[in-house]
PDB file of C-alpha atoms (C1' of nucleotides) in Angstrom:
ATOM      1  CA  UNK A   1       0.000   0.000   0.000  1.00 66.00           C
ATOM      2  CA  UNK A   2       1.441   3.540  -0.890  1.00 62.00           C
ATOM      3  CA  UNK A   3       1.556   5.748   1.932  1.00 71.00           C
ATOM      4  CA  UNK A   4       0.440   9.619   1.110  1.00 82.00           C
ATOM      5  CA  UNK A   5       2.235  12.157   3.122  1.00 92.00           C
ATOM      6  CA  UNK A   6       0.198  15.478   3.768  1.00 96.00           C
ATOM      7  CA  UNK A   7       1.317  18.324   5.338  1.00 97.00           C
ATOM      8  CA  UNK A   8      -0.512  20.593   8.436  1.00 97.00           C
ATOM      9  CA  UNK A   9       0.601  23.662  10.061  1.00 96.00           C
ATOM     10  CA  UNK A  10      -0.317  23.595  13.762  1.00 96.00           C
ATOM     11  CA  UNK A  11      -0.480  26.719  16.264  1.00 95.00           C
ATOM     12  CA  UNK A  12       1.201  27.415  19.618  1.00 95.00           C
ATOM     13  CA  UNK A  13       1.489  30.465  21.731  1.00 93.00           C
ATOM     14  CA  UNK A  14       5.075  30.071  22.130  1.00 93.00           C
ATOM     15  CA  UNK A  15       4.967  31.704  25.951  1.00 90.00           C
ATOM     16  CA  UNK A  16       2.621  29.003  26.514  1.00 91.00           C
ATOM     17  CA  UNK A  17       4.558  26.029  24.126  1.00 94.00           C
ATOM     18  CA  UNK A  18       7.162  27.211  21.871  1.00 95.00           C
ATOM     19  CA  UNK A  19       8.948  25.235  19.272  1.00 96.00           C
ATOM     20  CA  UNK A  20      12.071  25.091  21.881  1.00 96.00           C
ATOM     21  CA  UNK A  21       9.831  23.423  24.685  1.00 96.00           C
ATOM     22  CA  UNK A  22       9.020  20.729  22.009  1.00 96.00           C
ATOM     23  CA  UNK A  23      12.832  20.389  21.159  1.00 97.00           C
ATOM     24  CA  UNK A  24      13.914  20.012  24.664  1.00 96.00           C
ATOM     25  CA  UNK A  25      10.923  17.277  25.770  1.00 96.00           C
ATOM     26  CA  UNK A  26      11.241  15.731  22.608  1.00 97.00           C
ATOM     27  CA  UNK A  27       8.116  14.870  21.776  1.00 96.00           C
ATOM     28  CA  UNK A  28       4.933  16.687  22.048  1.00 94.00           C
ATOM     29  CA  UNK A  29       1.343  16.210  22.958  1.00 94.00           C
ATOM     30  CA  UNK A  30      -1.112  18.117  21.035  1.00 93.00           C
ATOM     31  CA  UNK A  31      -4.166  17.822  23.229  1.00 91.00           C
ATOM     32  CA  UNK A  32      -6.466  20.814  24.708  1.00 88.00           C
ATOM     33  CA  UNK A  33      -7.985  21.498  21.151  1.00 90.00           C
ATOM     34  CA  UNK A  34     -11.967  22.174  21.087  1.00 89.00           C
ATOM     35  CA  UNK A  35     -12.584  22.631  17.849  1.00 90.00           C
ATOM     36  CA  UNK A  36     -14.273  20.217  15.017  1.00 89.00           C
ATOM     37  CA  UNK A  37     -12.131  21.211  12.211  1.00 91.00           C
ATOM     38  CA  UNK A  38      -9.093  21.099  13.616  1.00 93.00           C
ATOM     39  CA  UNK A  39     -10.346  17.977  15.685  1.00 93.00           C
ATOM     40  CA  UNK A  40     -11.064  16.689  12.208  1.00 92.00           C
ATOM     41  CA  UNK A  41      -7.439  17.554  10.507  1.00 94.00           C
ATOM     42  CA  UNK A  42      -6.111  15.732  13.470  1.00 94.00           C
ATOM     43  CA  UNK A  43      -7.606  12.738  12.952  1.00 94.00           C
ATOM     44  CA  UNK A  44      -6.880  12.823   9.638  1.00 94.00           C
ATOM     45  CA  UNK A  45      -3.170  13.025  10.406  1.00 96.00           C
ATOM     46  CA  UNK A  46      -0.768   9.512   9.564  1.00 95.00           C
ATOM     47  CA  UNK A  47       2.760   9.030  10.796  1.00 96.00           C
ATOM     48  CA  UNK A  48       5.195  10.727   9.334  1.00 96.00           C
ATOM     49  CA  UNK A  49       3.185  13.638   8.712  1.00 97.00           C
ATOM     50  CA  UNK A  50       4.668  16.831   8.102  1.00 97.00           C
ATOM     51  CA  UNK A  51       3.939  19.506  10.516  1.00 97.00           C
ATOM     52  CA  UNK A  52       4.723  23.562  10.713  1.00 97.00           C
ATOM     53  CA  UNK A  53       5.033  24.596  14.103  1.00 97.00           C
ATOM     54  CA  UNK A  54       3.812  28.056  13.677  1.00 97.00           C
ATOM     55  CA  UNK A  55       4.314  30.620  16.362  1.00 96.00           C
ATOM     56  CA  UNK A  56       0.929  32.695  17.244  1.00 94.00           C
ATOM     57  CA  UNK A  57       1.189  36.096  18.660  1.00 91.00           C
ATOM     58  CA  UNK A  58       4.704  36.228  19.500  1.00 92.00           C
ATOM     59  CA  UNK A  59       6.590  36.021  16.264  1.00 93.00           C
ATOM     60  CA  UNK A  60       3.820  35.260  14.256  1.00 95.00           C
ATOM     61  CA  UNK A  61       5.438  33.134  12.346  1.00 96.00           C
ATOM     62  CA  UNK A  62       6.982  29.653  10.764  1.00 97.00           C
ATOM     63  CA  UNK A  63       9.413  28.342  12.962  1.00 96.00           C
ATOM     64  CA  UNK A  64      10.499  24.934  12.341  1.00 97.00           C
ATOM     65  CA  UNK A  65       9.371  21.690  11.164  1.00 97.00           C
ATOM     66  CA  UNK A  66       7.756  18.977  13.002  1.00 97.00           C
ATOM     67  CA  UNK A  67       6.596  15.507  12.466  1.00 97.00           C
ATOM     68  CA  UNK A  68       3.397  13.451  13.282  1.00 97.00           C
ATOM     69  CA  UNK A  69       4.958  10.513  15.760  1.00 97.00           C
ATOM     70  CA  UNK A  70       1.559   8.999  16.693  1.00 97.00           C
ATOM     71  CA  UNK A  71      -1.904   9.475  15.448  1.00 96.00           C
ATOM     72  CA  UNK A  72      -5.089  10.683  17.283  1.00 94.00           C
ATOM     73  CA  UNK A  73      -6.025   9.090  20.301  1.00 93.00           C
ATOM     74  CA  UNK A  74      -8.522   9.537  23.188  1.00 91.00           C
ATOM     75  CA  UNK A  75      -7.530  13.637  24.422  1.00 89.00           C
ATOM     76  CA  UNK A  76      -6.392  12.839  27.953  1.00 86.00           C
ATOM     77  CA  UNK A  77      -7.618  16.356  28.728  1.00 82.00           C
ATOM     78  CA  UNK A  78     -11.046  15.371  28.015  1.00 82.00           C
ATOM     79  CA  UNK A  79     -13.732  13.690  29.920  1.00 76.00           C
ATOM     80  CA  UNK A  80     -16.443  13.787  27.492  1.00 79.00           C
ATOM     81  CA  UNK A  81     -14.845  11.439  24.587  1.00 81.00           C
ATOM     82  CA  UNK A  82     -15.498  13.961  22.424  1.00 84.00           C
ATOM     83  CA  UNK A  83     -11.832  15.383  21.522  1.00 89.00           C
ATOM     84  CA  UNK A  84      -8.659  13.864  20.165  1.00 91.00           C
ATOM     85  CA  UNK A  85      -4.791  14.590  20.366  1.00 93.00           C
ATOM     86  CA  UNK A  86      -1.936  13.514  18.637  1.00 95.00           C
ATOM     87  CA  UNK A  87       1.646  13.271  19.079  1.00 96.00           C
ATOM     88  CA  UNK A  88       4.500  14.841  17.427  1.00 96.00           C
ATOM     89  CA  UNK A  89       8.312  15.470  17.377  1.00 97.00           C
ATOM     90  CA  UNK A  90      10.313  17.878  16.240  1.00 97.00           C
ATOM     91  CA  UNK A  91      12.478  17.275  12.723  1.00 97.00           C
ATOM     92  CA  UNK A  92      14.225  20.422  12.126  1.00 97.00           C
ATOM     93  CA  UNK A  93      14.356  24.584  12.965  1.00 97.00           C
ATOM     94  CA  UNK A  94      13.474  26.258   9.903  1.00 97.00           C
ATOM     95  CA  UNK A  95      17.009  28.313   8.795  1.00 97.00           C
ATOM     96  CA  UNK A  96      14.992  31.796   8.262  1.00 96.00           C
ATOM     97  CA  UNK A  97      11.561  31.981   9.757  1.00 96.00           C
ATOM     98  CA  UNK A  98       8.871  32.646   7.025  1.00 96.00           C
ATOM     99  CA  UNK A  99       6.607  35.441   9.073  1.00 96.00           C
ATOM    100  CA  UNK A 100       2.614  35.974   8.279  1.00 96.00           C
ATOM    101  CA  UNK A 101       3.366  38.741   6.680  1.00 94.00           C
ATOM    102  CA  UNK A 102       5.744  37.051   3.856  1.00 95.00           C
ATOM    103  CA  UNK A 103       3.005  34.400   3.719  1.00 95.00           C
ATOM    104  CA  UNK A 104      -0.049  37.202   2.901  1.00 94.00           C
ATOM    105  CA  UNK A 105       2.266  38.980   0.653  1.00 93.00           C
ATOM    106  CA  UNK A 106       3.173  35.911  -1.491  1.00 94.00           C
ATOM    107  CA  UNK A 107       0.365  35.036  -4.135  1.00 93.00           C
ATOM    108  CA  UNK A 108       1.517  31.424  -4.112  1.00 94.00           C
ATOM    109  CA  UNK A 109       0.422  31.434  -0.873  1.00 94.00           C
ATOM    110  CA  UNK A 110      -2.846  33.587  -0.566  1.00 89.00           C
ATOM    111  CA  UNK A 111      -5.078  30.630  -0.478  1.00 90.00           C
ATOM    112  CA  UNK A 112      -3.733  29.069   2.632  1.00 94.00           C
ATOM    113  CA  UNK A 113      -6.163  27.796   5.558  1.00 93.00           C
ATOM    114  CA  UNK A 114      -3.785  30.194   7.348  1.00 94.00           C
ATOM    115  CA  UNK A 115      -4.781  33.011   5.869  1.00 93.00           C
ATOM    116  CA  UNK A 116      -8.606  31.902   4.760  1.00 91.00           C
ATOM    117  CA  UNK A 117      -9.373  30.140   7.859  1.00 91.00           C
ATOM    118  CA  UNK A 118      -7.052  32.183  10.700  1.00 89.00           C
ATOM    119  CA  UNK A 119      -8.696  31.297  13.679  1.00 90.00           C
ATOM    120  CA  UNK A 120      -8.644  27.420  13.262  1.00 93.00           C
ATOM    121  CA  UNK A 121      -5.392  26.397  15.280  1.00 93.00           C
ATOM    122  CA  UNK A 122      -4.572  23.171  13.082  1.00 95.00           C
ATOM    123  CA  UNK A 123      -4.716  23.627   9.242  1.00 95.00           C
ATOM    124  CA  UNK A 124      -4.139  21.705   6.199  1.00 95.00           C
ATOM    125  CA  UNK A 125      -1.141  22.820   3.698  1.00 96.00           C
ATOM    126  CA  UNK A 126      -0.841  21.870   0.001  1.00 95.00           C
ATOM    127  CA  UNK A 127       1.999  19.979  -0.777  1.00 95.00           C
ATOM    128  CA  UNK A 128       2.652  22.980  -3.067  1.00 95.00           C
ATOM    129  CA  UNK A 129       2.556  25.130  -0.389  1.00 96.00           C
ATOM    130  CA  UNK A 130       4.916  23.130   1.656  1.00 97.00           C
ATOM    131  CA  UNK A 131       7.463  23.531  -0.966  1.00 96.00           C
ATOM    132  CA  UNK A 132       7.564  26.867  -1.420  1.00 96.00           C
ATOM    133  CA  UNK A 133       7.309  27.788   2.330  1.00 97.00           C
ATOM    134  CA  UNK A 134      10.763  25.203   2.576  1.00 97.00           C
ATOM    135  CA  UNK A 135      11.741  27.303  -0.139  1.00 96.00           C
ATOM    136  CA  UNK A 136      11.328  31.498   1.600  1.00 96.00           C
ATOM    137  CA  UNK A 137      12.846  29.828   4.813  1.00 97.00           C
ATOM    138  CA  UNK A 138      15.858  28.633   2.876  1.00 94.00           C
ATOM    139  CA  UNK A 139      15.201  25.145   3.516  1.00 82.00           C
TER     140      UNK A 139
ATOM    141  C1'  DG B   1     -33.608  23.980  13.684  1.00 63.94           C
ATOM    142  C1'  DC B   2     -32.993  28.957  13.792  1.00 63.94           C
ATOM    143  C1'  DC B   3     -30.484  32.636  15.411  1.00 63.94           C
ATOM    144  C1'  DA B   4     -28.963  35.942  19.008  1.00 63.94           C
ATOM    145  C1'  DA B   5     -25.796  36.171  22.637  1.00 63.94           C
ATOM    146  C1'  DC B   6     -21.620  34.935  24.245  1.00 63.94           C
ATOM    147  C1'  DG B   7     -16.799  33.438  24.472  1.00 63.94           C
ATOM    148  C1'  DT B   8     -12.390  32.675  22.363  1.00 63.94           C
ATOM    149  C1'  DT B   9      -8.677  33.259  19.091  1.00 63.94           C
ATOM    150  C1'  DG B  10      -5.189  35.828  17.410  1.00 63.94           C
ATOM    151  C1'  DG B  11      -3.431  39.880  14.593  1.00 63.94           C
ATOM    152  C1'  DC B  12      -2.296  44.400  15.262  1.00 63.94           C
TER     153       DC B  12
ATOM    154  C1'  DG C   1      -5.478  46.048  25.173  1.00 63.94           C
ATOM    155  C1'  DC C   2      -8.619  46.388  21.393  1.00 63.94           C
ATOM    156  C1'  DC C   3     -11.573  44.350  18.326  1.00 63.94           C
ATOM    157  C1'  DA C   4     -12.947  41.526  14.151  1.00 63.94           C
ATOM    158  C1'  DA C   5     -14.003  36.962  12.916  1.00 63.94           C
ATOM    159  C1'  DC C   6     -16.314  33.157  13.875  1.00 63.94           C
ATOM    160  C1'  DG C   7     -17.404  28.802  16.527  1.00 63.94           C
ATOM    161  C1'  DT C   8     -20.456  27.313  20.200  1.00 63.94           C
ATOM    162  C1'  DT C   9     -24.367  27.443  23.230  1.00 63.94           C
ATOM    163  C1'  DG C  10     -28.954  27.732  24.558  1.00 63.94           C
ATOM    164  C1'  DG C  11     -33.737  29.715  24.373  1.00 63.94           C
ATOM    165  C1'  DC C  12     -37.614  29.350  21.832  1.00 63.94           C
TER     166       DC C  12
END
DNA sequence: GCCAACGTTGGC
DNA sequence: GCCAACGTTGGC
């Protein structure tokens, strides 16, 4: 069976959980999240997964790449069996970060769930998309 | 099942 | 800290 790789971009508040909190444990929980859609793109996620850890409010930006290391299970924070979380780990820092700005300014990019969708806190990317964000952060 | 009120997210 | 966007809740 051929395995598909797609790509998500998933928010922190990095005062909260920063990409250098999910370098130094490791590995990362993604749990807390109360939202269908994103509850949705989670479950859709498959090992190996790529992930952008995207900074909110601080920075406001692209930080590094992470990937999915196990897929959604039970959300420990949750007693109503409603939610999911998933796990991931951390591949590589991104060499430049590409900011929100860059990402609204670039045409190629206009169309992300970023941009179109910017209060959902875990997103699909286009494998297109992917590649030219790799490509802005010198990657 | 509609929709107004409310709460939260997140950029600025 | 403000406020726009929008998801969720709850009254009817």
């Amino acid at each position: 069976m051929t395995k598909i790789k797609s790509f998500w971009l998933m928010k922190s508040e990095p005062d909260v959980y920063s990409w250098d909190d999910l370098v130094s444990e490791g590995e990362g929980t993604w749990d807390g999240v109360r939202n269908y859609t994103a509850r949705n793109n989670m479950r859709a996620m498959r090992t190996g997964d790529g992930v952008f850890f995207y900074h909110s409010n601080i920075g406001v930006e692209i930080v590094g790449i992470a990937e999915v290391s196990e897929e959604a299970f039970q959300d420990p924070s949750d007693e109503t069996g409603r939610w999911s979380a998933v796990r991931v780990k951390p591949v590589r820092k991104l060499p430049r970060p590409v900011t929100l700005k860059q990402i609204k300014a670039d045409p190629a990019l206009a169309d992300m769930d970023l941009i179109t969708k910017f209060r959902l806190s875990v997103s699909a990317v286009k494998p297109a998309e992917w590649d030219h964000i790799l490509k802005l952060a010198g990657s």
